[in-house]
């Protein structure tokens, strides 16, 4: 619940000096954190969730924790100099609401998305779903005066809009009160997703081009289909995946139990099937841990049978977001996958009554979380863990537990397992 009380911030990760960046150095590098906020404190919000209710609609939208009053006395969030180009790293750090971001009278050139270089398309506005991050270039090519950067809620019955001031150096004149309008409907957002493309010739983490990894030519070894549902357990709201709502109230942390070889005492592997049941009569509440074989190339399908917008994040990995479509997924839908230049990223959204497909190699050993980025859904069970074990107990795959690690639960007093070598 830290985000509800302003516990967020930006973390810049730049390319190494030996790796070329596919655009000129900007005049400055700005971080723009947008998101919804609630007037209630984090303790009150927790009580709402613990009572088995969702958080409801947000009370407002912020930009870097601030909202412009529009009285002519607002200090600028950012300053630009005419003729120069600036980089803005935009992240949605809110609890549950997708945000549309746009710059008054300025275009945005998309250059990065969650660790990947993208094809540099220009946009008047961008839908940033919860947990997502984009980097854009904005050129100061307008008359030197004030302009608004605008953030509006998306897919909500009542639209909430907030603004921040961008001031031209030595500029004169206030920002126009005529704000650029937001897009309408979720079909627009789906179409925008389909314009995002991986830059195959650019380098990212390594000197070799991104496109040298031919993910579309790898054979799929396992398909996991995850369908989200909502229902009541003991009179309280719970969210589930394949009929099971993740129980986070375990005595011993999952990875700790696994490392000390007492996993069977704490949880079961593969507590949900790879395919959701045709109909969920009742929701079970228990820990969900999928056991996935190291280095297997896996297809994960997220199915949204509800009318709410979804956003999912996978920790410890990036994946290829190869498709989002309406309706129900079937194997025949693979012919519509983008197997050439889908963006490698960490989050993916889903629209009402739709599905999304991602592809990835599970080559990072550990215990990793797949979760809804919509906070009330995550808190009330719409998440799971993936266990990827090192077959050789090798430090090339996973480090040993630190000597000063604080132990808890049922592992206190147990002898340390044989170290990885």
PDB file of N, CA and C in Angstrom, residues 12 23-33 77-81 83-91 107-113 133-141:
ATOM      1  N   UNK A  12      16.256   5.653 -13.239  1.00  0.00           N
ATOM      2  CA  UNK A  12      16.739   5.711 -14.618  1.00  0.00           C
ATOM      3  C   UNK A  12      17.797   4.631 -14.848  1.00  0.00           C
ATOM      4  N   UNK A  23      19.135   7.391 -31.131  1.00  0.00           N
ATOM      5  CA  UNK A  23      18.647   8.765 -31.278  1.00  0.00           C
ATOM      6  C   UNK A  23      19.661   9.689 -30.614  1.00  0.00           C
ATOM      7  N   UNK A  24      19.713  10.945 -31.044  1.00  0.00           N
ATOM      8  CA  UNK A  24      20.691  11.880 -30.469  1.00  0.00           C
ATOM      9  C   UNK A  24      20.426  12.120 -28.982  1.00  0.00           C
ATOM     10  N   UNK A  25      21.479  12.480 -28.262  1.00  0.00           N
ATOM     11  CA  UNK A  25      21.323  12.795 -26.839  1.00  0.00           C
ATOM     12  C   UNK A  25      20.349  13.960 -26.672  1.00  0.00           C
ATOM     13  N   UNK A  26      19.352  13.807 -25.792  1.00  0.00           N
ATOM     14  CA  UNK A  26      18.402  14.909 -25.579  1.00  0.00           C
ATOM     15  C   UNK A  26      19.044  16.037 -24.778  1.00  0.00           C
ATOM     16  N   UNK A  27      18.413  17.199 -24.831  1.00  0.00           N
ATOM     17  CA  UNK A  27      18.907  18.343 -24.059  1.00  0.00           C
ATOM     18  C   UNK A  27      18.784  18.088 -22.567  1.00  0.00           C
ATOM     19  N   UNK A  28      17.790  17.290 -22.168  1.00  0.00           N
ATOM     20  CA  UNK A  28      17.620  16.910 -20.768  1.00  0.00           C
ATOM     21  C   UNK A  28      16.774  15.646 -20.713  1.00  0.00           C
ATOM     22  N   UNK A  29      16.808  15.003 -19.566  1.00  0.00           N
ATOM     23  CA  UNK A  29      16.126  13.718 -19.370  1.00  0.00           C
ATOM     24  C   UNK A  29      15.193  13.880 -18.178  1.00  0.00           C
ATOM     25  N   UNK A  30      13.878  13.868 -18.439  1.00  0.00           N
ATOM     26  CA  UNK A  30      12.884  14.106 -17.395  1.00  0.00           C
ATOM     27  C   UNK A  30      12.115  12.833 -17.059  1.00  0.00           C
ATOM     28  N   UNK A  31      11.690  12.741 -15.827  1.00  0.00           N
ATOM     29  CA  UNK A  31      10.842  11.634 -15.380  1.00  0.00           C
ATOM     30  C   UNK A  31       9.449  12.177 -15.071  1.00  0.00           C
ATOM     31  N   UNK A  32       8.434  11.568 -15.686  1.00  0.00           N
ATOM     32  CA  UNK A  32       7.042  11.973 -15.478  1.00  0.00           C
ATOM     33  C   UNK A  32       6.269  10.779 -14.940  1.00  0.00           C
ATOM     34  N   UNK A  33       5.950  10.825 -13.661  1.00  0.00           N
ATOM     35  CA  UNK A  33       5.191   9.758 -13.007  1.00  0.00           C
ATOM     36  C   UNK A  33       3.749  10.194 -12.869  1.00  0.00           C
ATOM     37  N   UNK A  77       6.407  22.044 -14.017  1.00  0.00           N
ATOM     38  CA  UNK A  77       6.985  20.733 -13.749  1.00  0.00           C
ATOM     39  C   UNK A  77       8.297  20.559 -14.505  1.00  0.00           C
ATOM     40  N   UNK A  78       8.333  21.113 -15.739  1.00  0.00           N
ATOM     41  CA  UNK A  78       9.505  20.954 -16.589  1.00  0.00           C
ATOM     42  C   UNK A  78       9.741  22.256 -17.342  1.00  0.00           C
ATOM     43  N   UNK A  79      10.993  22.453 -17.753  1.00  0.00           N
ATOM     44  CA  UNK A  79      11.367  23.624 -18.540  1.00  0.00           C
ATOM     45  C   UNK A  79      12.052  23.169 -19.817  1.00  0.00           C
ATOM     46  N   UNK A  80      11.695  23.774 -20.934  1.00  0.00           N
ATOM     47  CA  UNK A  80      12.318  23.453 -22.222  1.00  0.00           C
ATOM     48  C   UNK A  80      12.804  24.734 -22.880  1.00  0.00           C
ATOM     49  N   UNK A  81      13.782  24.575 -23.750  1.00  0.00           N
ATOM     50  CA  UNK A  81      14.324  25.691 -24.516  1.00  0.00           C
ATOM     51  C   UNK A  81      13.967  25.494 -25.978  1.00  0.00           C
ATOM     52  N   UNK A  83      13.656  24.917 -29.767  1.00  0.00           N
ATOM     53  CA  UNK A  83      14.554  24.296 -30.724  1.00  0.00           C
ATOM     54  C   UNK A  83      15.247  23.038 -30.234  1.00  0.00           C
ATOM     55  N   UNK A  84      15.154  22.749 -28.949  1.00  0.00           N
ATOM     56  CA  UNK A  84      15.828  21.576 -28.398  1.00  0.00           C
ATOM     57  C   UNK A  84      14.830  20.425 -28.184  1.00  0.00           C
ATOM     58  N   UNK A  85      15.374  19.217 -28.076  1.00  0.00           N
ATOM     59  CA  UNK A  85      14.555  18.012 -27.894  1.00  0.00           C
ATOM     60  C   UNK A  85      14.818  17.423 -26.525  1.00  0.00           C
ATOM     61  N   UNK A  86      13.742  16.974 -25.869  1.00  0.00           N
ATOM     62  CA  UNK A  86      13.826  16.478 -24.485  1.00  0.00           C
ATOM     63  C   UNK A  86      13.257  15.075 -24.391  1.00  0.00           C
ATOM     64  N   UNK A  87      13.840  14.311 -23.496  1.00  0.00           N
ATOM     65  CA  UNK A  87      13.375  12.940 -23.259  1.00  0.00           C
ATOM     66  C   UNK A  87      12.516  12.919 -22.004  1.00  0.00           C
ATOM     67  N   UNK A  88      11.337  12.326 -22.116  1.00  0.00           N
ATOM     68  CA  UNK A  88      10.431  12.166 -20.983  1.00  0.00           C
ATOM     69  C   UNK A  88      10.209  10.667 -20.743  1.00  0.00           C
ATOM     70  N   UNK A  89      10.529  10.213 -19.549  1.00  0.00           N
ATOM     71  CA  UNK A  89      10.247   8.827 -19.162  1.00  0.00           C
ATOM     72  C   UNK A  89       8.919   8.840 -18.404  1.00  0.00           C
ATOM     73  N   UNK A  90       7.894   8.260 -19.013  1.00  0.00           N
ATOM     74  CA  UNK A  90       6.533   8.328 -18.484  1.00  0.00           C
ATOM     75  C   UNK A  90       6.154   6.971 -17.894  1.00  0.00           C
ATOM     76  N   UNK A  91       5.759   6.946 -16.637  1.00  0.00           N
ATOM     77  CA  UNK A  91       5.348   5.702 -15.977  1.00  0.00           C
ATOM     78  C   UNK A  91       4.030   5.914 -15.251  1.00  0.00           C
ATOM     79  N   UNK A 107       4.049  16.884 -30.327  1.00  0.00           N
ATOM     80  CA  UNK A 107       4.033  15.464 -30.644  1.00  0.00           C
ATOM     81  C   UNK A 107       5.010  14.714 -29.738  1.00  0.00           C
ATOM     82  N   UNK A 108       4.738  13.437 -29.534  1.00  0.00           N
ATOM     83  CA  UNK A 108       5.652  12.560 -28.797  1.00  0.00           C
ATOM     84  C   UNK A 108       6.204  11.513 -29.744  1.00  0.00           C
ATOM     85  N   UNK A 109       7.510  11.358 -29.752  1.00  0.00           N
ATOM     86  CA  UNK A 109       8.145  10.303 -30.534  1.00  0.00           C
ATOM     87  C   UNK A 109       8.557   9.182 -29.577  1.00  0.00           C
ATOM     88  N   UNK A 110       7.908   8.036 -29.706  1.00  0.00           N
ATOM     89  CA  UNK A 110       8.181   6.904 -28.819  1.00  0.00           C
ATOM     90  C   UNK A 110       9.524   6.281 -29.185  1.00  0.00           C
ATOM     91  N   UNK A 111      10.424   6.139 -28.183  1.00  0.00           N
ATOM     92  CA  UNK A 111      11.753   5.582 -28.464  1.00  0.00           C
ATOM     93  C   UNK A 111      12.089   4.374 -27.595  1.00  0.00           C
ATOM     94  N   UNK A 112      11.464   4.269 -26.421  1.00  0.00           N
ATOM     95  CA  UNK A 112      11.762   3.144 -25.528  1.00  0.00           C
ATOM     96  C   UNK A 112      10.493   2.690 -24.830  1.00  0.00           C
ATOM     97  N   UNK A 113      10.484   1.409 -24.468  1.00  0.00           N
ATOM     98  CA  UNK A 113       9.353   0.849 -23.736  1.00  0.00           C
ATOM     99  C   UNK A 113       9.868  -0.284 -22.847  1.00  0.00           C
ATOM    100  N   UNK A 133       5.685   1.696 -18.574  1.00  0.00           N
ATOM    101  CA  UNK A 133       6.606   2.822 -18.722  1.00  0.00           C
ATOM    102  C   UNK A 133       6.983   3.005 -20.189  1.00  0.00           C
ATOM    103  N   UNK A 134       6.933   4.240 -20.643  1.00  0.00           N
ATOM    104  CA  UNK A 134       7.357   4.606 -21.996  1.00  0.00           C
ATOM    105  C   UNK A 134       8.396   5.719 -21.895  1.00  0.00           C
ATOM    106  N   UNK A 135       9.255   5.811 -22.910  1.00  0.00           N
ATOM    107  CA  UNK A 135      10.149   6.963 -23.039  1.00  0.00           C
ATOM    108  C   UNK A 135       9.877   7.617 -24.379  1.00  0.00           C
ATOM    109  N   UNK A 136       9.663   8.930 -24.366  1.00  0.00           N
ATOM    110  CA  UNK A 136       9.342   9.664 -25.588  1.00  0.00           C
ATOM    111  C   UNK A 136      10.268  10.862 -25.728  1.00  0.00           C
ATOM    112  N   UNK A 137      10.446  11.310 -26.969  1.00  0.00           N
ATOM    113  CA  UNK A 137      11.163  12.545 -27.249  1.00  0.00           C
ATOM    114  C   UNK A 137      10.151  13.611 -27.627  1.00  0.00           C
ATOM    115  N   UNK A 138      10.296  14.776 -27.036  1.00  0.00           N
ATOM    116  CA  UNK A 138       9.413  15.906 -27.317  1.00  0.00           C
ATOM    117  C   UNK A 138      10.283  17.082 -27.753  1.00  0.00           C
ATOM    118  N   UNK A 139      10.013  17.610 -28.933  1.00  0.00           N
ATOM    119  CA  UNK A 139      10.782  18.744 -29.442  1.00  0.00           C
ATOM    120  C   UNK A 139      10.065  20.049 -29.112  1.00  0.00           C
ATOM    121  N   UNK A 140      10.820  20.985 -28.581  1.00  0.00           N
ATOM    122  CA  UNK A 140      10.268  22.304 -28.246  1.00  0.00           C
ATOM    123  C   UNK A 140      10.219  23.139 -29.516  1.00  0.00           C
ATOM    124  N   UNK A 141       9.167  22.927 -30.319  1.00  0.00           N
ATOM    125  CA  UNK A 141       9.070  23.568 -31.633  1.00  0.00           C
ATOM    126  C   UNK A 141       7.871  24.506 -31.745  1.00  0.00           C
TER     127      UNK A 141
END
